Short mmCIF file of C-alpha atoms in Angstrom, two decimals:
data_model
loop_
_atom_site.label_atom_id
_atom_site.label_comp_id
_atom_site.label_asym_id
_atom_site.label_seq_id
_atom_site.Cartn_x
_atom_site.Cartn_y
_atom_site.Cartn_z
CA MET A 26 -77.66 36.80 -57.49
CA LEU A 27 -77.35 37.39 -53.75
CA LEU A 28 -78.55 33.84 -53.11
CA LEU A 29 -75.82 32.46 -55.38
CA LEU A 30 -73.22 34.47 -53.47
CA PHE A 31 -74.37 32.98 -50.17
CA VAL A 32 -74.26 29.46 -51.65
CA PHE A 33 -70.73 30.05 -52.95
CA LEU A 34 -69.53 31.28 -49.56
CA TRP A 35 -71.19 28.39 -47.79
CA ILE A 36 -69.38 25.77 -49.88
CA SER A 37 -66.03 27.58 -49.82
CA PRO A 38 -63.30 25.93 -47.70
CA GLY A 39 -62.90 27.46 -44.25
CA PHE A 40 -66.24 29.32 -44.39
CA ALA A 41 -69.41 28.34 -42.56
CA LEU A 42 -72.51 30.45 -42.72
CA ASP A 43 -73.92 28.69 -39.65
CA GLY A 44 -70.76 29.12 -37.59
CA ASN A 45 -70.00 25.41 -37.77
CA ILE A 46 -66.26 25.97 -38.24
CA GLY A 47 -64.40 26.13 -34.93
CA LYS A 48 -60.84 27.17 -34.18
CA PHE A 49 -58.19 26.05 -31.72
CA TRP A 50 -54.57 26.91 -31.01
CA GLN A 51 -51.57 24.64 -30.66
CA LEU A 52 -48.73 26.05 -28.56
CA SER A 53 -45.67 23.81 -28.38
CA ASP A 54 -42.08 23.66 -27.15
CA VAL A 55 -41.91 27.01 -25.38
CA HIS A 56 -38.68 26.09 -23.55
CA PHE A 57 -38.83 29.15 -21.31
CA ASP A 58 -35.41 30.01 -19.83
CA PRO A 59 -35.67 32.45 -16.90
CA GLU A 60 -31.87 32.87 -16.92
CA TYR A 61 -31.90 34.45 -20.38
CA SER A 62 -30.31 37.89 -20.20
CA GLN A 63 -30.22 40.69 -22.77
CA HIS A 64 -26.61 41.09 -21.64
CA GLY A 65 -25.94 37.36 -21.78
CA ASN A 66 -23.50 35.34 -23.83
CA PRO A 67 -25.13 33.55 -26.82
CA LYS A 68 -22.38 30.94 -26.67
CA LYS A 69 -23.46 30.13 -23.10
CA GLN A 70 -27.24 29.85 -23.46
CA CYS A 71 -27.55 33.68 -23.32
CA HIS A 72 -26.91 33.56 -19.57
CA PHE A 73 -25.05 36.45 -18.01
CA THR A 74 -21.35 35.74 -17.53
CA ASN A 75 -18.26 37.85 -16.87
CA ASP A 76 -17.32 37.66 -20.56
CA SER A 77 -20.77 38.69 -21.82
CA ILE A 78 -20.74 41.22 -24.63
CA GLY A 79 -23.42 42.87 -26.72
CA ASN A 80 -27.15 42.15 -26.75
CA PRO A 81 -28.35 38.69 -27.79
CA GLY A 82 -31.83 40.08 -28.50
CA TYR A 83 -34.96 41.35 -26.80
CA TYR A 84 -37.15 38.50 -28.12
CA GLY A 85 -34.49 35.81 -28.12
CA ASN A 86 -31.55 34.41 -30.01
CA TYR A 87 -31.16 31.50 -32.40
CA LEU A 88 -28.52 29.99 -30.10
CA CYS A 89 -30.70 30.14 -26.98
CA ASP A 90 -34.05 29.17 -25.49
CA ALA A 91 -36.97 31.56 -25.09
CA PRO A 92 -36.80 34.61 -22.80
CA PHE A 93 -39.92 35.67 -20.92
CA ASN A 94 -40.40 38.53 -23.41
CA LEU A 95 -40.94 35.93 -26.14
CA VAL A 96 -43.32 33.88 -23.96
CA GLU A 97 -45.46 36.95 -23.27
CA SER A 98 -45.28 37.99 -26.93
CA VAL A 99 -46.54 34.72 -28.38
CA ILE A 100 -49.45 34.45 -25.94
CA GLU A 101 -50.41 38.11 -26.39
CA ASN A 102 -50.45 37.66 -30.15
CA MET A 103 -52.52 34.49 -29.85
CA ARG A 104 -55.11 36.56 -28.02
CA ASN A 105 -54.90 39.37 -30.59
CA MET A 106 -55.33 37.00 -33.54
CA GLU A 107 -58.02 34.72 -32.05
CA ALA A 108 -59.22 35.57 -28.55
CA GLU A 109 -62.06 33.05 -28.39
CA PRO A 110 -60.86 29.67 -29.67
CA ASP A 111 -62.81 26.56 -28.76
CA PHE A 112 -59.75 25.28 -26.86
CA ILE A 113 -55.96 25.48 -26.69
CA LEU A 114 -53.62 22.50 -27.04
CA TRP A 115 -50.46 23.12 -25.02
CA THR A 116 -48.23 20.28 -26.20
CA GLY A 117 -45.36 20.23 -23.74
CA ASP A 118 -41.71 21.12 -23.20
CA THR A 119 -42.09 24.28 -21.16
CA ALA A 120 -38.71 23.90 -19.42
CA PRO A 121 -35.48 24.89 -21.23
CA HIS A 122 -32.74 22.62 -22.53
CA VAL A 123 -30.28 23.70 -19.84
CA LYS A 124 -29.84 21.40 -16.86
CA GLN A 125 -32.33 22.18 -14.10
CA LYS A 126 -31.25 22.40 -10.47
CA SER A 127 -34.35 20.78 -9.00
CA LEU A 128 -37.89 19.61 -9.68
CA GLU A 129 -39.09 22.78 -7.92
CA ASP A 130 -37.43 24.84 -10.66
CA VAL A 131 -39.24 22.86 -13.36
CA LEU A 132 -42.57 23.20 -11.59
CA GLY A 133 -42.03 26.94 -11.20
CA LEU A 134 -41.38 27.38 -14.93
CA ILE A 135 -44.53 25.47 -15.87
CA ARG A 136 -46.54 27.45 -13.29
CA ASN A 137 -45.35 30.76 -14.78
CA VAL A 138 -46.51 29.86 -18.29
CA THR A 139 -49.76 28.44 -16.89
CA THR A 140 -50.43 31.79 -15.23
CA VAL A 141 -49.81 33.81 -18.40
CA LEU A 142 -52.07 31.53 -20.46
CA LYS A 143 -54.88 31.68 -17.90
CA GLU A 144 -54.70 35.47 -17.72
CA ALA A 145 -54.77 35.81 -21.51
CA PHE A 146 -57.56 33.24 -22.00
CA PRO A 147 -59.62 33.26 -18.78
CA ASN A 148 -62.71 31.68 -20.40
CA THR A 149 -60.98 29.20 -22.72
CA THR A 150 -60.34 25.50 -22.17
CA VAL A 151 -56.56 25.02 -21.96
CA LEU A 152 -55.48 21.38 -22.30
CA PRO A 153 -51.85 20.84 -21.28
CA LEU A 154 -49.60 17.84 -21.57
CA LEU A 155 -46.06 17.01 -20.54
CA GLY A 156 -42.91 17.14 -22.66
CA ASN A 157 -39.71 15.20 -22.12
CA HIS A 158 -37.99 18.34 -20.74
CA ASP A 159 -40.76 18.80 -18.17
CA ALA A 160 -39.47 15.81 -16.22
CA PHE A 161 -36.66 15.99 -13.68
CA PRO A 162 -34.07 15.08 -14.73
CA SER A 163 -34.95 15.76 -18.38
CA ASN A 164 -36.32 12.79 -20.34
CA GLN A 165 -36.75 10.63 -17.23
CA MET A 166 -40.54 10.49 -17.05
CA PRO A 167 -41.30 8.41 -13.94
CA LEU A 168 -43.42 5.34 -13.33
CA VAL A 169 -46.23 5.75 -10.80
CA GLU A 170 -45.27 2.45 -9.18
CA SER A 171 -41.93 3.96 -8.21
CA GLY A 172 -43.75 5.98 -5.57
CA THR A 173 -43.16 9.30 -7.32
CA GLN A 174 -45.12 12.41 -6.37
CA TYR A 175 -44.26 13.99 -9.72
CA TYR A 176 -47.74 13.88 -11.24
CA ASP A 177 -49.35 15.15 -8.04
CA ASN A 178 -46.84 18.02 -7.96
CA ILE A 179 -47.62 19.00 -11.56
CA LEU A 180 -51.25 19.39 -10.55
CA SER A 181 -50.70 21.19 -7.26
CA LYS A 182 -47.45 23.15 -7.72
CA ALA A 183 -47.60 23.88 -11.46
CA ASP A 184 -51.29 24.85 -11.15
CA TRP A 185 -52.62 22.32 -13.65
CA SER A 186 -55.36 21.55 -11.14
CA GLU A 187 -56.85 24.85 -12.30
CA LEU A 188 -56.91 23.62 -15.90
CA LEU A 189 -58.17 20.04 -15.45
CA TRP A 190 -61.49 18.84 -14.07
CA LYS A 191 -61.52 16.62 -11.00
CA HIS A 192 -61.96 13.31 -12.85
CA GLU A 193 -59.21 14.35 -15.27
CA GLN A 194 -56.89 15.07 -12.34
CA ASP A 195 -57.64 11.60 -10.95
CA GLN A 196 -56.66 10.07 -14.27
CA PHE A 197 -53.60 12.30 -14.65
CA GLN A 198 -52.25 11.09 -11.31
CA LYS A 199 -52.10 7.56 -12.76
CA GLY A 200 -49.44 8.44 -15.31
CA GLY A 201 -49.68 11.95 -16.76
CA TYR A 202 -52.43 11.31 -19.33
CA TYR A 203 -56.18 12.03 -19.52
CA SER A 204 -59.01 12.71 -21.97
CA ARG A 205 -61.76 15.26 -22.39
CA THR A 206 -64.88 15.37 -24.52
CA VAL A 207 -64.88 18.95 -25.77
CA GLN A 208 -68.18 18.59 -27.61
CA LYS A 209 -70.72 15.90 -28.31
CA GLY A 210 -68.85 14.18 -31.13
CA LEU A 211 -65.20 14.90 -30.29
CA ARG A 212 -62.94 13.39 -27.63
CA LEU A 213 -59.40 14.67 -27.05
CA VAL A 214 -56.98 12.02 -25.81
CA MET A 215 -53.99 13.71 -24.15
CA LEU A 216 -51.04 11.31 -23.96
CA ASN A 217 -47.82 11.20 -21.97
CA SER A 218 -45.83 9.80 -24.89
CA ASN A 219 -42.58 10.59 -23.04
CA LEU A 220 -43.10 7.22 -21.34
CA TRP A 221 -42.20 5.58 -24.68
CA TYR A 222 -39.27 7.91 -25.48
CA SER A 223 -36.05 6.06 -26.20
CA MET A 224 -34.04 8.32 -23.86
CA ASN A 225 -36.26 7.51 -20.88
CA LYS A 226 -34.37 4.97 -18.76
CA GLN A 227 -37.13 4.87 -16.14
CA VAL A 228 -39.22 2.46 -18.22
CA THR A 229 -36.57 -0.21 -18.79
CA GLY A 230 -38.16 -3.65 -18.86
CA ASN A 231 -41.73 -2.33 -18.57
CA LEU A 232 -44.09 -3.56 -21.28
CA ASP A 233 -46.72 -0.86 -20.68
CA PRO A 234 -45.40 2.06 -18.63
CA ASN A 235 -48.12 3.46 -16.38
CA GLN A 236 -50.57 1.22 -18.31
CA GLN A 237 -51.02 3.94 -20.89
CA LEU A 238 -51.36 1.65 -23.92
CA ALA A 239 -54.16 -0.33 -22.27
CA TRP A 240 -55.87 2.91 -21.30
CA LEU A 241 -55.54 4.30 -24.85
CA ARG A 242 -57.06 1.16 -26.32
CA GLN A 243 -60.04 1.48 -23.97
CA GLU A 244 -60.46 5.19 -24.76
CA LEU A 245 -60.58 4.47 -28.49
CA THR A 246 -63.03 1.60 -27.95
CA ASP A 247 -65.27 3.77 -25.77
CA ALA A 248 -65.16 6.65 -28.26
CA LYS A 249 -66.28 4.38 -31.08
CA ALA A 250 -69.15 3.06 -28.98
CA ALA A 251 -70.18 6.64 -28.20
CA GLN A 252 -69.95 7.55 -31.92
CA GLN A 253 -67.20 10.08 -31.21
CA LYS A 254 -64.20 11.06 -33.25
CA VAL A 255 -60.84 11.30 -31.47
CA TYR A 256 -57.98 13.76 -31.63
CA ILE A 257 -54.84 12.15 -30.24
CA VAL A 258 -52.54 14.79 -28.76
CA ALA A 259 -48.96 13.98 -27.76
CA HIS A 260 -45.66 15.74 -27.25
CA ILE A 261 -43.69 13.06 -29.13
CA CYS A 262 -45.14 11.12 -32.05
CA PRO A 263 -43.94 7.77 -33.39
CA GLY A 264 -41.78 7.38 -36.47
CA ALA A 265 -38.57 9.13 -37.47
CA PHE A 266 -37.18 12.66 -37.47
CA GLU A 267 -37.42 13.97 -41.02
CA ARG A 268 -34.31 16.14 -40.78
CA LEU A 269 -31.90 13.47 -39.54
CA GLN A 270 -31.84 10.09 -41.22
CA SER A 271 -32.50 7.00 -39.08
CA MET A 272 -33.23 8.99 -35.91
CA THR A 273 -36.38 7.51 -34.39
CA TRP A 274 -38.16 8.63 -31.22
CA PHE A 275 -39.80 5.65 -29.49
CA TYR A 276 -38.28 2.41 -28.31
CA PRO A 277 -38.84 0.01 -31.26
CA GLU A 278 -41.36 -2.19 -29.45
CA PHE A 279 -43.42 0.78 -28.26
CA ASN A 280 -43.37 2.23 -31.77
CA ARG A 281 -44.73 -1.02 -33.18
CA LEU A 282 -47.43 -1.41 -30.52
CA TYR A 283 -48.54 2.18 -30.87
CA VAL A 284 -48.69 2.14 -34.67
CA ASP A 285 -50.59 -1.17 -34.59
CA LEU A 286 -53.09 0.35 -32.15
CA ILE A 287 -53.82 3.48 -34.15
CA THR A 288 -54.04 1.39 -37.33
CA GLU A 289 -56.60 -0.87 -35.68
CA HIS A 290 -58.71 2.14 -34.63
CA SER A 291 -58.14 4.26 -37.73
CA ASP A 292 -61.88 4.72 -38.34
CA THR A 293 -62.24 6.48 -34.96
CA ILE A 294 -59.20 8.78 -35.08
CA ALA A 295 -59.75 12.07 -36.92
CA ALA A 296 -56.29 13.60 -36.42
CA HIS A 297 -53.09 13.58 -34.36
CA PHE A 298 -51.22 16.63 -33.01
CA CYS A 299 -47.59 16.59 -31.90
CA GLY A 300 -44.60 18.81 -31.12
CA HIS A 301 -41.09 17.90 -29.93
CA GLU A 302 -39.23 18.20 -33.25
CA HIS A 303 -39.36 22.04 -33.39
CA THR A 304 -40.01 21.65 -37.13
CA ASP A 305 -43.10 22.02 -39.32
CA SER A 306 -44.06 18.71 -40.91
CA PHE A 307 -46.78 16.06 -41.18
CA ARG A 308 -47.15 12.29 -41.25
CA LEU A 309 -49.54 10.07 -43.19
CA VAL A 310 -51.40 7.61 -40.94
CA LYS A 311 -52.78 4.55 -42.71
CA ASP A 312 -55.49 2.01 -42.07
CA ALA A 313 -55.08 -1.77 -42.30
CA GLN A 314 -55.52 -1.61 -46.10
CA GLY A 315 -52.71 0.93 -46.47
CA THR A 316 -55.01 3.86 -47.28
CA THR A 317 -54.22 7.21 -45.67
CA SER A 318 -56.89 7.58 -42.98
CA SER A 319 -55.67 10.56 -40.93
CA LEU A 320 -52.77 12.95 -40.47
CA MET A 321 -50.25 13.68 -37.78
CA TYR A 322 -49.70 17.43 -37.64
CA LEU A 323 -46.24 18.33 -36.31
CA SER A 324 -46.35 21.91 -35.10
CA PRO A 325 -43.05 23.82 -34.76
CA ALA A 326 -41.68 25.43 -31.61
CA VAL A 327 -41.84 28.76 -29.83
CA THR A 328 -38.17 28.51 -28.88
CA PRO A 329 -35.78 29.48 -31.71
CA LEU A 330 -32.92 27.38 -30.32
CA LYS A 331 -30.56 25.90 -32.88
CA SER A 332 -30.44 22.15 -32.45
CA PRO A 333 -27.06 20.60 -31.57
CA LEU A 334 -27.91 17.72 -33.93
CA PRO A 335 -25.87 17.87 -37.15
CA GLY A 336 -27.63 19.54 -40.06
CA VAL A 337 -30.82 20.36 -38.18
CA GLY A 338 -30.45 24.10 -37.51
CA ALA A 339 -32.67 26.70 -35.83
CA ASN A 340 -36.18 28.01 -36.45
CA ASN A 341 -38.20 31.18 -36.06
CA PRO A 342 -40.69 31.24 -33.15
CA SER A 343 -44.12 29.97 -34.19
CA VAL A 344 -47.66 29.09 -33.13
CA ARG A 345 -50.50 27.45 -35.07
CA LEU A 346 -54.26 28.08 -35.39
CA TYR A 347 -56.43 25.23 -36.71
CA HIS A 348 -59.88 25.49 -38.34
CA TYR A 349 -62.05 22.41 -37.92
CA SER A 350 -65.59 21.26 -38.62
CA ARG A 351 -67.60 20.98 -35.41
CA ALA A 352 -69.94 18.62 -37.22
CA THR A 353 -67.38 16.10 -38.51
CA SER A 354 -64.20 16.96 -36.51
CA ASP A 355 -62.28 17.16 -39.80
CA ILE A 356 -59.44 19.69 -40.00
CA VAL A 357 -60.47 22.20 -42.65
CA ASP A 358 -57.41 24.44 -42.64
CA TYR A 359 -54.68 25.87 -40.44
CA GLN A 360 -52.71 29.09 -40.22
CA GLN A 361 -49.07 29.12 -39.20
CA TYR A 362 -47.97 32.34 -37.48
CA TYR A 363 -44.36 33.25 -36.83
CA LEU A 364 -42.04 35.94 -35.55
CA ASN A 365 -39.12 36.87 -37.76
CA LEU A 366 -36.67 36.95 -34.87
CA THR A 367 -33.98 38.96 -36.64
CA GLN A 368 -36.41 41.69 -37.67
CA ALA A 369 -38.17 41.73 -34.30
CA ASN A 370 -34.90 42.25 -32.41
CA GLU A 371 -33.91 45.06 -34.78
CA ASP A 372 -37.18 46.89 -34.12
CA GLN A 373 -36.26 49.65 -31.69
CA GLY A 374 -39.90 50.05 -30.68
CA ARG A 375 -39.83 46.49 -29.38
CA GLN A 376 -43.18 45.73 -30.98
CA GLY A 377 -42.55 42.19 -32.07
CA LYS A 378 -44.82 41.70 -35.07
CA TRP A 379 -46.14 38.19 -35.51
CA GLN A 380 -47.07 37.44 -39.12
CA LEU A 381 -49.00 34.86 -41.04
CA GLU A 382 -46.31 32.64 -42.49
CA TYR A 383 -48.78 30.62 -44.54
CA GLN A 384 -52.28 29.22 -44.69
CA ALA A 385 -52.21 25.53 -45.56
CA THR A 386 -54.93 25.43 -48.22
CA GLN A 387 -53.54 28.45 -50.06
CA ALA A 388 -49.87 27.56 -49.77
CA TYR A 389 -50.30 23.95 -50.90
CA ASN A 390 -53.16 24.64 -53.35
CA ILE A 391 -55.59 22.21 -51.71
CA THR A 392 -59.29 22.58 -50.94
CA ASP A 393 -59.00 21.44 -47.33
CA CYS A 394 -56.65 19.57 -45.00
CA SER A 395 -58.12 16.14 -45.57
CA PRO A 396 -55.83 13.10 -45.38
CA ARG A 397 -56.49 12.46 -49.08
CA ASN A 398 -55.32 15.94 -50.07
CA PHE A 399 -52.12 15.63 -48.04
CA TYR A 400 -51.50 12.23 -49.56
CA TYR A 401 -51.79 13.77 -53.03
CA LEU A 402 -49.56 16.62 -51.89
CA SER A 403 -46.88 14.13 -50.83
CA GLU A 404 -47.20 12.49 -54.26
CA THR A 405 -46.13 15.76 -55.87
CA PHE A 406 -42.98 15.97 -53.74
CA HIS A 407 -39.61 15.36 -55.31
CA ASP A 408 -36.29 17.02 -54.63
CA ALA A 409 -36.80 19.64 -57.35
CA SER A 410 -40.55 20.34 -57.05
CA ILE A 411 -41.85 23.82 -56.22
CA LEU A 412 -44.23 22.55 -53.52
CA PHE A 413 -41.49 20.53 -51.86
CA LYS A 414 -39.22 23.59 -51.83
CA LEU A 415 -42.06 25.53 -50.21
CA TYR A 416 -42.54 22.76 -47.63
CA MET A 417 -38.81 22.87 -46.86
CA ASP A 418 -38.97 26.63 -46.28
CA TYR A 419 -41.79 26.12 -43.80
CA ASN A 420 -39.99 23.17 -42.20
CA THR A 421 -37.72 25.61 -40.31
CA VAL A 422 -40.39 28.35 -40.06
CA SER A 423 -38.74 30.40 -42.82
CA TYR A 424 -35.43 30.47 -40.95
CA ASN A 425 -33.34 29.38 -43.93
CA ASN A 426 -35.16 29.76 -47.24
CA SER A 427 -31.97 29.39 -49.26
CA ALA A 428 -31.12 25.93 -47.94
CA MET A 429 -30.68 23.25 -50.58
CA CYS A 430 -32.20 19.79 -50.18
CA GLY A 431 -30.55 17.14 -52.33
CA GLN A 432 -31.45 13.51 -52.83
CA ALA A 433 -30.38 12.29 -49.36
CA CYS A 434 -32.19 15.17 -47.68
CA PHE A 435 -35.33 14.52 -49.73
CA THR A 436 -35.23 10.80 -48.92
CA SER A 437 -35.04 11.55 -45.18
CA GLN A 438 -38.05 13.82 -45.47
CA ILE A 439 -40.29 11.66 -47.62
CA CYS A 440 -39.59 8.36 -45.86
CA ALA A 441 -40.45 9.97 -42.50
CA ILE A 442 -43.67 11.41 -43.94
CA LEU A 443 -44.80 8.15 -45.51
CA TYR A 444 -43.88 5.53 -42.92
CA LEU A 445 -44.45 5.51 -39.14
CA ASP A 446 -43.54 1.84 -38.87
CA THR A 447 -39.80 1.51 -38.23
CA ASP A 448 -39.23 -1.44 -40.56
CA GLN A 449 -41.13 0.22 -43.39
CA TYR A 450 -39.21 3.45 -42.83
CA ASN A 451 -35.87 1.59 -42.94
CA ASN A 452 -36.93 -0.25 -46.10
CA CYS A 453 -37.82 3.10 -47.67
CA LEU A 454 -34.30 4.35 -46.97
CA PHE A 455 -32.84 1.09 -48.28
CA TRP A 456 -34.77 1.18 -51.56
CA SER A 457 -33.68 4.78 -52.09
CA GLY A 458 -30.08 3.55 -52.05
CA THR A 459 -29.03 5.68 -49.08
CA THR A 460 -28.60 2.94 -46.46
CA PRO A 461 -27.52 -0.73 -46.25
CA GLN A 462 -30.17 -3.44 -46.04
CA PRO A 463 -32.15 -2.64 -42.88
CA HIS A 464 -32.08 -4.68 -39.71
CA HIS A 465 -35.58 -5.65 -38.70
CA HIS A 466 -36.53 -5.20 -35.07
CA SER A 467 -37.50 -8.14 -32.92
CA THR A 468 -41.09 -8.33 -31.76
CA THR A 469 -40.04 -9.42 -28.29
CA ALA A 470 -39.83 -7.14 -25.26
CA PRO A 471 -37.79 -3.96 -25.82
CA HIS A 472 -34.11 -3.98 -24.95
CA HIS A 473 -34.41 -0.21 -24.39
CA THR A 474 -31.19 0.80 -26.05
CA THR A 475 -31.28 4.28 -27.53
CA THR A 476 -32.20 4.11 -31.24
CA HIS A 477 -31.24 7.56 -32.47
CA HIS A 478 -29.72 5.83 -34.99
CA LYS A 479 -34.66 10.53 -57.17
CA ARG A 480 -38.18 10.79 -56.96
CA HIS A 481 -40.91 10.33 -54.41
CA HIS A 482 -42.23 7.13 -56.00
CA LEU A 483 -39.99 4.68 -54.19
CA PRO A 484 -40.75 0.95 -54.36
CA PRO A 485 -42.93 -0.23 -51.47
CA PRO A 486 -41.16 -1.80 -48.49
CA LEU A 487 -40.86 -5.57 -48.48
CA PRO A 488 -40.99 -8.04 -45.58
CA GLN A 489 -37.72 -9.72 -44.65
CA TYR A 490 -38.75 -13.14 -45.95
CA VAL A 491 -39.11 -11.72 -49.46
CA TYR A 492 -35.35 -11.20 -49.63
CA TYR A 493 -34.79 -14.94 -48.95
CA ILE A 494 -37.40 -15.95 -51.56
CA ILE A 495 -35.84 -13.67 -54.17
CA GLY A 496 -32.35 -14.99 -53.36
CA GLY A 497 -33.50 -18.61 -53.53
CA MET A 498 -35.34 -18.11 -56.81
CA GLY A 499 -32.34 -16.33 -58.27
CA THR A 500 -30.06 -19.24 -57.38
CA LEU A 501 -32.52 -21.76 -58.84
CA ILE A 502 -32.84 -19.80 -62.08
CA VAL A 503 -29.06 -19.58 -62.48
CA ALA A 504 -28.72 -23.34 -61.89
CA LEU A 505 -31.45 -24.12 -64.44
CA ALA A 506 -29.90 -21.76 -66.97
CA VAL A 507 -26.48 -23.44 -66.65
CA THR A 508 -28.03 -26.92 -67.00
CA VAL A 509 -30.07 -25.97 -70.07
CA SER A 510 -27.06 -24.29 -71.67
CA CYS A 511 -24.91 -27.41 -71.22
CA LEU A 512 -27.61 -29.63 -72.75
CA CYS A 513 -28.06 -27.30 -75.70
CA VAL A 514 -24.34 -27.17 -76.44
CA ARG A 515 -24.03 -30.95 -76.27
CA LYS A 516 -26.99 -31.50 -78.59
CA ARG A 517 -25.66 -28.89 -81.00
CA ARG A 518 -22.26 -30.54 -81.18
CA GLN A 519 -23.84 -33.90 -81.97
CA GLY A 520 -25.96 -32.48 -84.80
CA ILE A 521 -23.48 -30.22 -86.64
CA PRO A 522 -22.47 -31.43 -90.20
CA PHE A 523 -18.78 -32.15 -90.95
CA LYS A 524 -18.43 -29.19 -93.32
CA TYR A 525 -18.82 -26.79 -90.36
CA SER A 526 -16.30 -28.65 -88.22
CA HIS A 527 -13.60 -26.05 -88.70
CA PHE A 528 -15.77 -23.62 -86.65
CA VAL A 529 -16.56 -25.95 -83.74
CA GLY A 530 -13.69 -28.41 -83.55
CA PRO A 531 -13.64 -32.11 -84.28
CA ILE A 532 -16.88 -34.05 -84.09
CA ASN A 533 -17.13 -37.65 -82.86
CA SER A 534 -13.40 -37.80 -82.35
#
């Protein structure tokens, strides 16, 4: 009987008798604002002003970026909940949304969070990457060829030299990206995807900013040769924002090149991890045959800031703990932790209590977090399904559980989940009846203009030429039908007996 119990535990999801299940944290979009004041004005980023009244909150405010109390709280609770993870993914955007005075200010903010993380996890590998707000000015991630010292300064003045090995620092200086093999069969590729961001004017006219695409291709090739699986980690992922229809992140050409590259190497990539959106979502990544081969996990933010984008809203502070197989690199499960900001600020003892919001396998009733299971999960989604309603609650980290999601809202969500390719995403919107016929992007060099522009079972997207074929065939069929009709009428008139002539008019007149 005892033997059967051990066998049952061994095969249960998330349990490994031999300790073969590892854990790692993802911390994203901290957006630490040192000017946050408990006497500040929420309508003015919670900064102290002469007209400040009341207390915007000890741990933060939904109208503002994160105070240092929140930064310390999330990292302290990470340590309390799992003090010895295999590694920590720190996926960018440490600086706040307010305009920074200088690059030195940005570097100081990143250095402060680096220090707190190192003190909390002195023996843990911390792997950082840059967000679009970590540049100065925001979004303007520079090209190395411009002579910038930005990447050197991140290493020396933000203390990332204490997190990265020497050869990783050498690579980072070439464009803000690097890789690390964290164990024999797993390579982490840490991207600077801000170079492809459609708000970055520094890369205008450049076909491969800081040669990152060429480097990524080589990393994936080398990993396959070494029989390694790859986790791709980026601040911004390709595709569209699920909460705002037709808002895409990359320049169209970079989106196409990137999606083509990860499709080509789908057998090597085990998973993708992103931030940037501040929301909790996922994307299905497909191989050349259209089969879901891996997932993009979009982890929500630490900052609770309400987005200025229409209909997007705020979120509760959050952090995520993944469980993965050290043998296969597959993601087995993950736990999403959050701080109910309203309750935490009301707690007079100022003991912000982080809670388990959900565990993926239990919440979504799946055995593990395999791409196949998330594909089947997406198949159950429709605008009235229980699991989709649950997903929508988690999408804002339980900030607004009463929000309704109608057909247009559902379409925005499901098309973003299903299609990373811009043309396929636009076709998905078109077939849902929510947008005009999509414009298909050129495959020539990017113009670099900013492109922030029923049921689940939507018809598959069609190539542009299909529309012309259908139109041509339709015209031909109509022409044939008219011709045949005329011939039939003429023959009928010639063959009708005289006694029926009062129904059809005179014959042979």
